[in-house]
JSON list of C-alpha atoms in Angstrom, two decimals:
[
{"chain": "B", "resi": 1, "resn": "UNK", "atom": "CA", "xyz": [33.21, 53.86, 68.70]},
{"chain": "B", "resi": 2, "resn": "UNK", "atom": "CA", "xyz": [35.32, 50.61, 68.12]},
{"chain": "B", "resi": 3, "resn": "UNK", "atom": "CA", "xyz": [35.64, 48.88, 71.22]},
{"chain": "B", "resi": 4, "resn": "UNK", "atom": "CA", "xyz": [39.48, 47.65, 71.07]},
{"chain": "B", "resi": 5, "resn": "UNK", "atom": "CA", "xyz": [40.17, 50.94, 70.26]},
{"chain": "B", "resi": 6, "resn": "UNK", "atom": "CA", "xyz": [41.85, 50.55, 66.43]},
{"chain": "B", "resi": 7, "resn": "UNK", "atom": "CA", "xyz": [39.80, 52.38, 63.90]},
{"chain": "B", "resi": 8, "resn": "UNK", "atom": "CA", "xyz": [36.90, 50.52, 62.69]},
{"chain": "B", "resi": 9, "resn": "UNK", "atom": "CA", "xyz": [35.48, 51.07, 58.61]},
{"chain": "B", "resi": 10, "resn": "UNK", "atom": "CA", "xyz": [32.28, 49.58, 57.64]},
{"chain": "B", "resi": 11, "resn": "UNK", "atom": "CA", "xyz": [31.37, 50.04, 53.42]},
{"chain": "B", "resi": 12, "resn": "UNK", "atom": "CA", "xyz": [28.34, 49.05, 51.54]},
{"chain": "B", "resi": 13, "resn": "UNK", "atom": "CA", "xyz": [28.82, 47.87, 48.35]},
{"chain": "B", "resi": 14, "resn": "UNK", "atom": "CA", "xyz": [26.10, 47.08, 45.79]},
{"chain": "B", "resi": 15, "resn": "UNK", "atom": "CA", "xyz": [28.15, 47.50, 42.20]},
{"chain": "B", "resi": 16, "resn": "UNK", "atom": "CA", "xyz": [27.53, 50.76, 41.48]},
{"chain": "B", "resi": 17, "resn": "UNK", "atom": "CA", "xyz": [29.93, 53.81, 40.76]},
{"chain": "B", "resi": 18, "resn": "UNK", "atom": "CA", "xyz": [29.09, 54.69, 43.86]},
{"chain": "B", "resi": 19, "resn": "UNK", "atom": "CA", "xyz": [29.58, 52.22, 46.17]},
{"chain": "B", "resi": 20, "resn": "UNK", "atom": "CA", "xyz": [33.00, 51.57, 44.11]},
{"chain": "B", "resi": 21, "resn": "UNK", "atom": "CA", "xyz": [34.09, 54.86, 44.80]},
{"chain": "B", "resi": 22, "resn": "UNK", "atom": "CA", "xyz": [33.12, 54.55, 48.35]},
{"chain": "B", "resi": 23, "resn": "UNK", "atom": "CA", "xyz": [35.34, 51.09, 48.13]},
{"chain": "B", "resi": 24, "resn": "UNK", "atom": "CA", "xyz": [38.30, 53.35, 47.67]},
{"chain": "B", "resi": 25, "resn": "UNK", "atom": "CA", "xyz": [37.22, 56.70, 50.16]},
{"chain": "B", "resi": 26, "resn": "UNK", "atom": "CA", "xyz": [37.02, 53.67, 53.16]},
{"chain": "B", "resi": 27, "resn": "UNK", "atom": "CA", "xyz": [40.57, 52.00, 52.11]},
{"chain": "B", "resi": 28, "resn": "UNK", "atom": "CA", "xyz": [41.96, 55.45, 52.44]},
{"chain": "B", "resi": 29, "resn": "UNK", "atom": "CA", "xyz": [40.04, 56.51, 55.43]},
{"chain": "B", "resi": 30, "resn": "UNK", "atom": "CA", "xyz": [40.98, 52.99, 57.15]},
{"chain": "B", "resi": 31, "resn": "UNK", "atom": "CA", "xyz": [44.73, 53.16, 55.96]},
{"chain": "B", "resi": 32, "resn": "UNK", "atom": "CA", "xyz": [45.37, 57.13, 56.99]},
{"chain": "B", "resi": 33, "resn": "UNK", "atom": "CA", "xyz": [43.94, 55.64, 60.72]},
{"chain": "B", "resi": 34, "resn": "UNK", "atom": "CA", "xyz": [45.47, 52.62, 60.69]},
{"chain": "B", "resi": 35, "resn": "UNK", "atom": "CA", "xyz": [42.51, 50.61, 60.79]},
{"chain": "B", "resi": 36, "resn": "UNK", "atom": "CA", "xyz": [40.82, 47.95, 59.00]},
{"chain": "B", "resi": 37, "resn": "UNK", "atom": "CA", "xyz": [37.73, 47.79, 56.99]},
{"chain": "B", "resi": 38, "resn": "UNK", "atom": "CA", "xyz": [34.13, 45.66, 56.85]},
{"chain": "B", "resi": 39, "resn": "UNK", "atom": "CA", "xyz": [32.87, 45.34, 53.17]},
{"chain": "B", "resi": 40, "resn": "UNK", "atom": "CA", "xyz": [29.49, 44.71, 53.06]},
{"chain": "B", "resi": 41, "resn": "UNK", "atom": "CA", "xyz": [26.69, 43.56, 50.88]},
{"chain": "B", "resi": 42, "resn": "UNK", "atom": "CA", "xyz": [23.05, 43.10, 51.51]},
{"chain": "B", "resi": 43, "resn": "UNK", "atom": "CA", "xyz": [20.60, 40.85, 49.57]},
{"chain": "B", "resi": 44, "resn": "UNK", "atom": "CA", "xyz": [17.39, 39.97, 49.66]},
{"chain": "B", "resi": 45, "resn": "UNK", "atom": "CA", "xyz": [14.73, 38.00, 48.24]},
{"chain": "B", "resi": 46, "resn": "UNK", "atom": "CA", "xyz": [12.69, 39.84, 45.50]},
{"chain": "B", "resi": 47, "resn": "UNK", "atom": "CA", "xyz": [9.14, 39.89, 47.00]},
{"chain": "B", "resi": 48, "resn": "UNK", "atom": "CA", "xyz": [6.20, 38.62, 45.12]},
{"chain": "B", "resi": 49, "resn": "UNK", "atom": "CA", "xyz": [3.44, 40.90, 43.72]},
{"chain": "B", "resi": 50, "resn": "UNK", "atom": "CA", "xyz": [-0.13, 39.71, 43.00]},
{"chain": "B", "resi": 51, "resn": "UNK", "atom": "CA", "xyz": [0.08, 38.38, 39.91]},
{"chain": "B", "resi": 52, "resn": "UNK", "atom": "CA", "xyz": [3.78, 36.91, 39.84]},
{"chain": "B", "resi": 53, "resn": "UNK", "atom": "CA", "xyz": [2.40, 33.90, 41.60]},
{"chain": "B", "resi": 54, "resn": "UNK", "atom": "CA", "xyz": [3.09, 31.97, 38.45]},
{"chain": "B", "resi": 55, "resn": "UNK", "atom": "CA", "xyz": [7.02, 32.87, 38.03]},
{"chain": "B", "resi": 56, "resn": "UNK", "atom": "CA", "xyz": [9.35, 30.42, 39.32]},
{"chain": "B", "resi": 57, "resn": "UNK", "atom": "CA", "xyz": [12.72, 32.10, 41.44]},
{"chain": "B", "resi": 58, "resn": "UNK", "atom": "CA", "xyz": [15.53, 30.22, 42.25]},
{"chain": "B", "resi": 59, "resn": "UNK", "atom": "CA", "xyz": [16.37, 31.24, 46.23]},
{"chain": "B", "resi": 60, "resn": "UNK", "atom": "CA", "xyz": [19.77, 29.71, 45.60]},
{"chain": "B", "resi": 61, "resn": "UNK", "atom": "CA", "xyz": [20.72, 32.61, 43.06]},
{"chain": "B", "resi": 62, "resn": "UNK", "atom": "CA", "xyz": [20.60, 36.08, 45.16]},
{"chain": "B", "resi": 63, "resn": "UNK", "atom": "CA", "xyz": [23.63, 35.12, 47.79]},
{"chain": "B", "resi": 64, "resn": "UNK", "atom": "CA", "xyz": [26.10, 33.83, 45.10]},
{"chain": "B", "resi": 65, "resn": "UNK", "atom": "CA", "xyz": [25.14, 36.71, 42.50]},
{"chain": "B", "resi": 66, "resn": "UNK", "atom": "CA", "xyz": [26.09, 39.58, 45.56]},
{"chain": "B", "resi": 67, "resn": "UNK", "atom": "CA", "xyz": [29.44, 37.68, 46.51]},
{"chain": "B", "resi": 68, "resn": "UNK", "atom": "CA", "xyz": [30.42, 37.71, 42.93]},
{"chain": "B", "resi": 69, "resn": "UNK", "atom": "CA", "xyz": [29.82, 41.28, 42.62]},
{"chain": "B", "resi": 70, "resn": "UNK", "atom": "CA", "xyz": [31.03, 41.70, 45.74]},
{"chain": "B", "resi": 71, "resn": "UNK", "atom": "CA", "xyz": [34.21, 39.87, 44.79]},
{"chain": "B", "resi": 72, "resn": "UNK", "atom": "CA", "xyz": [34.34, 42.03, 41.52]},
{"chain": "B", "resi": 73, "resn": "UNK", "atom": "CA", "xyz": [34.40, 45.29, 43.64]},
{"chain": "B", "resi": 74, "resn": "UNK", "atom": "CA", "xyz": [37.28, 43.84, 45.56]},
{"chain": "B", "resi": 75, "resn": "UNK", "atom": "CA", "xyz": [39.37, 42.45, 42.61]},
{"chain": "B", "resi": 76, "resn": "UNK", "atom": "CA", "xyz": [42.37, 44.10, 41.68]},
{"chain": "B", "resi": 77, "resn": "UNK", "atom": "CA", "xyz": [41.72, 46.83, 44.75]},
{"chain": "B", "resi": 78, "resn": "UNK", "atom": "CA", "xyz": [45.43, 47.60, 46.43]},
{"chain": "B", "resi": 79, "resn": "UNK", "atom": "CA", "xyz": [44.57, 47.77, 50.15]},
{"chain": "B", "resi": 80, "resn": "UNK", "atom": "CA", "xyz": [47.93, 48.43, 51.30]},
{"chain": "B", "resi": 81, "resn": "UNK", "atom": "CA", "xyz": [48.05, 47.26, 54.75]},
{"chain": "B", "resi": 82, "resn": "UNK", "atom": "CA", "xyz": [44.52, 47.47, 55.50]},
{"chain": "B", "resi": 83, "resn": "UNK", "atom": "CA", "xyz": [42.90, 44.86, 57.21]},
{"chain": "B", "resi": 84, "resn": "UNK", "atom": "CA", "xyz": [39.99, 43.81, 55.05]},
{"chain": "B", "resi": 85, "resn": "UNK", "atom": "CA", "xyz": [36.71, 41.17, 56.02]},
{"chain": "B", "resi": 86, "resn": "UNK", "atom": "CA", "xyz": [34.32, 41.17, 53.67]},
{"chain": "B", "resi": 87, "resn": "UNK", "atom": "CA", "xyz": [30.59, 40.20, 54.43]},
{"chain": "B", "resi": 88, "resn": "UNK", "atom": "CA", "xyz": [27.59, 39.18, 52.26]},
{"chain": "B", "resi": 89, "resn": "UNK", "atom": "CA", "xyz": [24.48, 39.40, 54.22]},
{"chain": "B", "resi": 90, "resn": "UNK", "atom": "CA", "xyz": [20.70, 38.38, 53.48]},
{"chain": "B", "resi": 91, "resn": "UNK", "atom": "CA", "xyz": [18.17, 41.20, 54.81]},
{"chain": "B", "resi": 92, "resn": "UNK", "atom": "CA", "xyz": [17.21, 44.89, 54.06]},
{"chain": "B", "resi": 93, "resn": "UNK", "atom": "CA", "xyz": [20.25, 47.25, 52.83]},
{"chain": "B", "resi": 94, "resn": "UNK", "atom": "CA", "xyz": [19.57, 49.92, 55.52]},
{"chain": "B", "resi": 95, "resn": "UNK", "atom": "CA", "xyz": [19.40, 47.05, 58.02]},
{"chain": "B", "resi": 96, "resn": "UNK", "atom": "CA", "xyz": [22.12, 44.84, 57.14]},
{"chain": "B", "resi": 97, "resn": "UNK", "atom": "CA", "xyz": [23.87, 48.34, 57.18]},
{"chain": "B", "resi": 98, "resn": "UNK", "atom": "CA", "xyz": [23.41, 50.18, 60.36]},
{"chain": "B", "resi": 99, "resn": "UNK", "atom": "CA", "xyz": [23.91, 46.52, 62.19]},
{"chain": "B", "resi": 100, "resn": "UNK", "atom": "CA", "xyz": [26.80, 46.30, 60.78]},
{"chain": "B", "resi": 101, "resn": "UNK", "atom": "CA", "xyz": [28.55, 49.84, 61.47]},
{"chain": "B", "resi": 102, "resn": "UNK", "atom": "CA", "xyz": [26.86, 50.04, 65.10]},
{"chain": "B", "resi": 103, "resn": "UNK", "atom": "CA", "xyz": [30.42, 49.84, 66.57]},
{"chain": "B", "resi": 104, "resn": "UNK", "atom": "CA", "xyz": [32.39, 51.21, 63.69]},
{"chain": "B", "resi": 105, "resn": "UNK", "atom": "CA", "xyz": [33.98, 54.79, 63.77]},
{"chain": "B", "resi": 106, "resn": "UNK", "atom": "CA", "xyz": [32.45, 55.49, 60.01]},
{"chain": "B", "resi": 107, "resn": "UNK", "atom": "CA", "xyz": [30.48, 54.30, 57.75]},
{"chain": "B", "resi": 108, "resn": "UNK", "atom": "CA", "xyz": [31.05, 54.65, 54.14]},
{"chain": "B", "resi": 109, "resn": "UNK", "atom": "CA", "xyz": [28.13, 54.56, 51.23]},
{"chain": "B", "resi": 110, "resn": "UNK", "atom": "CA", "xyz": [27.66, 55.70, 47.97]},
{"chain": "B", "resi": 111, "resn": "UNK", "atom": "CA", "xyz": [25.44, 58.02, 46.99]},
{"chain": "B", "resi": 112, "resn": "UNK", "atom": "CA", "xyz": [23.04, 55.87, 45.57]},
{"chain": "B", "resi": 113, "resn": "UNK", "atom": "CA", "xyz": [23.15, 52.62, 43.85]},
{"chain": "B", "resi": 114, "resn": "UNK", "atom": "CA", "xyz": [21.14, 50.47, 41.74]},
{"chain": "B", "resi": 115, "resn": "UNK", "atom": "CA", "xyz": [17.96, 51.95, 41.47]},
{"chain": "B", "resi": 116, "resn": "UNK", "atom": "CA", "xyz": [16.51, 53.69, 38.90]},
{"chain": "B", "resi": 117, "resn": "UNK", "atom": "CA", "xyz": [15.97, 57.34, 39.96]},
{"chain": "B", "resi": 118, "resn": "UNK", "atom": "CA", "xyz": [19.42, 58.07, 38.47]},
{"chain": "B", "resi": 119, "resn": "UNK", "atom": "CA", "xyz": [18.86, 62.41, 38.84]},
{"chain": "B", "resi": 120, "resn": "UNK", "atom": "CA", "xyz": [18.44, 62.15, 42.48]},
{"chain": "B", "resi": 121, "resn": "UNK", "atom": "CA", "xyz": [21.66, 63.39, 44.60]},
{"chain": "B", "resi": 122, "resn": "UNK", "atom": "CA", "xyz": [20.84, 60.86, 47.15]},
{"chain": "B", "resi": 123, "resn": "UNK", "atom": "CA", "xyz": [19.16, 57.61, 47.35]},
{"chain": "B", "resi": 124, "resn": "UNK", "atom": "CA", "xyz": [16.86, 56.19, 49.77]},
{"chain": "B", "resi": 125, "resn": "UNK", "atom": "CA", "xyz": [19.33, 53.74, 51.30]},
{"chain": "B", "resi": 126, "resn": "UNK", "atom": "CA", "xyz": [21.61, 56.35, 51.72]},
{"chain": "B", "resi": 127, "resn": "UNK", "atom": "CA", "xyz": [19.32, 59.34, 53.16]},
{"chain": "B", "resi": 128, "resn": "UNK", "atom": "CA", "xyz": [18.39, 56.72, 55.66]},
{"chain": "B", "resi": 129, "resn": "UNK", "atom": "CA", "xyz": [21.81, 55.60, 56.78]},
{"chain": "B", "resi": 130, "resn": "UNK", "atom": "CA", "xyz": [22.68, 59.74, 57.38]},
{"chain": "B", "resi": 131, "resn": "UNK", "atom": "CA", "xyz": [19.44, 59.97, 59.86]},
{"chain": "B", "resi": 132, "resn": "UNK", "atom": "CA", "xyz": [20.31, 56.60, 61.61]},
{"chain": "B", "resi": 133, "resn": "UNK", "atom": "CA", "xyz": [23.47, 55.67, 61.55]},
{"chain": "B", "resi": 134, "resn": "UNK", "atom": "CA", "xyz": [25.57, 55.34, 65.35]},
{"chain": "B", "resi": 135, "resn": "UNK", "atom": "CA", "xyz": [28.61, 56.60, 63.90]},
{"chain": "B", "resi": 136, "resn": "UNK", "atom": "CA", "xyz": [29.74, 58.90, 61.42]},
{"chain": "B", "resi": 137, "resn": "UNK", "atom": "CA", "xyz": [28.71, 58.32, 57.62]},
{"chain": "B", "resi": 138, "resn": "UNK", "atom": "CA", "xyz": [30.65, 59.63, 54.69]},
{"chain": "B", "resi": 139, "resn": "UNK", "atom": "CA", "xyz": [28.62, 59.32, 51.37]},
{"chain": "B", "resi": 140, "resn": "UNK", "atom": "CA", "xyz": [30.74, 59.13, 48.70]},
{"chain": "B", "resi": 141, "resn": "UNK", "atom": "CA", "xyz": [29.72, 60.60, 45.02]},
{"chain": "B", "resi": 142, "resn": "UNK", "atom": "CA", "xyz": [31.15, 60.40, 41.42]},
{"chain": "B", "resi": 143, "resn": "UNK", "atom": "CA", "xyz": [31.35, 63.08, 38.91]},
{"chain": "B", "resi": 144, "resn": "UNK", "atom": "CA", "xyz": [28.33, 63.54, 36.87]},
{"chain": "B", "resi": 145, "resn": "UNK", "atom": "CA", "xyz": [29.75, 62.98, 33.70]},
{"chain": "B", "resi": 146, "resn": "UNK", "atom": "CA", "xyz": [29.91, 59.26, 35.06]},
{"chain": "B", "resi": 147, "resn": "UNK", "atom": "CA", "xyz": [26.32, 58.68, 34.96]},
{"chain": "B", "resi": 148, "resn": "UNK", "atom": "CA", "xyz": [26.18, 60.87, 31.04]},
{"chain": "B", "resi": 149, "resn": "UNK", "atom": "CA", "xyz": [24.78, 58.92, 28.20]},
{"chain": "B", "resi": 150, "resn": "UNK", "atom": "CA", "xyz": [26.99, 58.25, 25.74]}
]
């Protein structure tokens, strides 16, 4: 799909287990090709509900929070000789998402991420990404006993 022809890997990252393990499926997916890798990160602004009127938000917190988490995710992660651009952008996951892997040979997700139906195999943001994607999507998953209570 990759129009100069070098294998192109897009990955969503949000923080989770998830989206860390699907960090490291892309970085071996992109080396084993010899390609190079987009890490990406979608924010928004939280939207107000009737009644929240009152509650103050700070626009200028959302975009630095997801590069430092971003830039968590990538610290300390051996790339090898994998081209790596990373990418924090404002707007809807599933949007930021499939604009962003619209010329890439894979896109890589985790299972689900932040939200709080933790006993569902696949989140929303993911199931979407599978029906719309242009490429091909690998969704990566950790072990259960990840997500156990301890």
């Amino acid at each position: 799909m990759s129009n100069d022809g070098g294998f192109r890997v897009v990955v969503g990252v949000d923080g989770s287990a998830e989206s860390r393990m699907a960090l490291e499926w892309a970085i071996t997916e992109a080396s084993l090709r010899q390609g190079r890798m987009l890490v990406v990160t979608a924010w928004e602004r939280p939207p107000l509900m009737a009644g929240m009127d009152a509650m103050v938000w700070d626009p200028d917190i959302s975009e630095p929070t997801a590069r430092k988490m971003q830039a968590a995710a990538l610290k300390g992660l051996d790339t090898g000789s994998v081209l790596v651009i990373s990418e924090v952008i404002q707007g809807p996951t599933v949007t930021v998402l499939l604009h962003a892997s619209k010329d890439a040979d894979l896109l890589v997700v985790g299972s689900r991420g932040q939200g709080g139906f933790s006993e569902l195999l696949l989140g929303s943001v993911s199931t979407q990404l599978v029906h719309h994607a242009a490429c091909a999507v690998l969704v990566a998953r950790t072990s259960p006993r990840d997500h156990q209570e301890g």
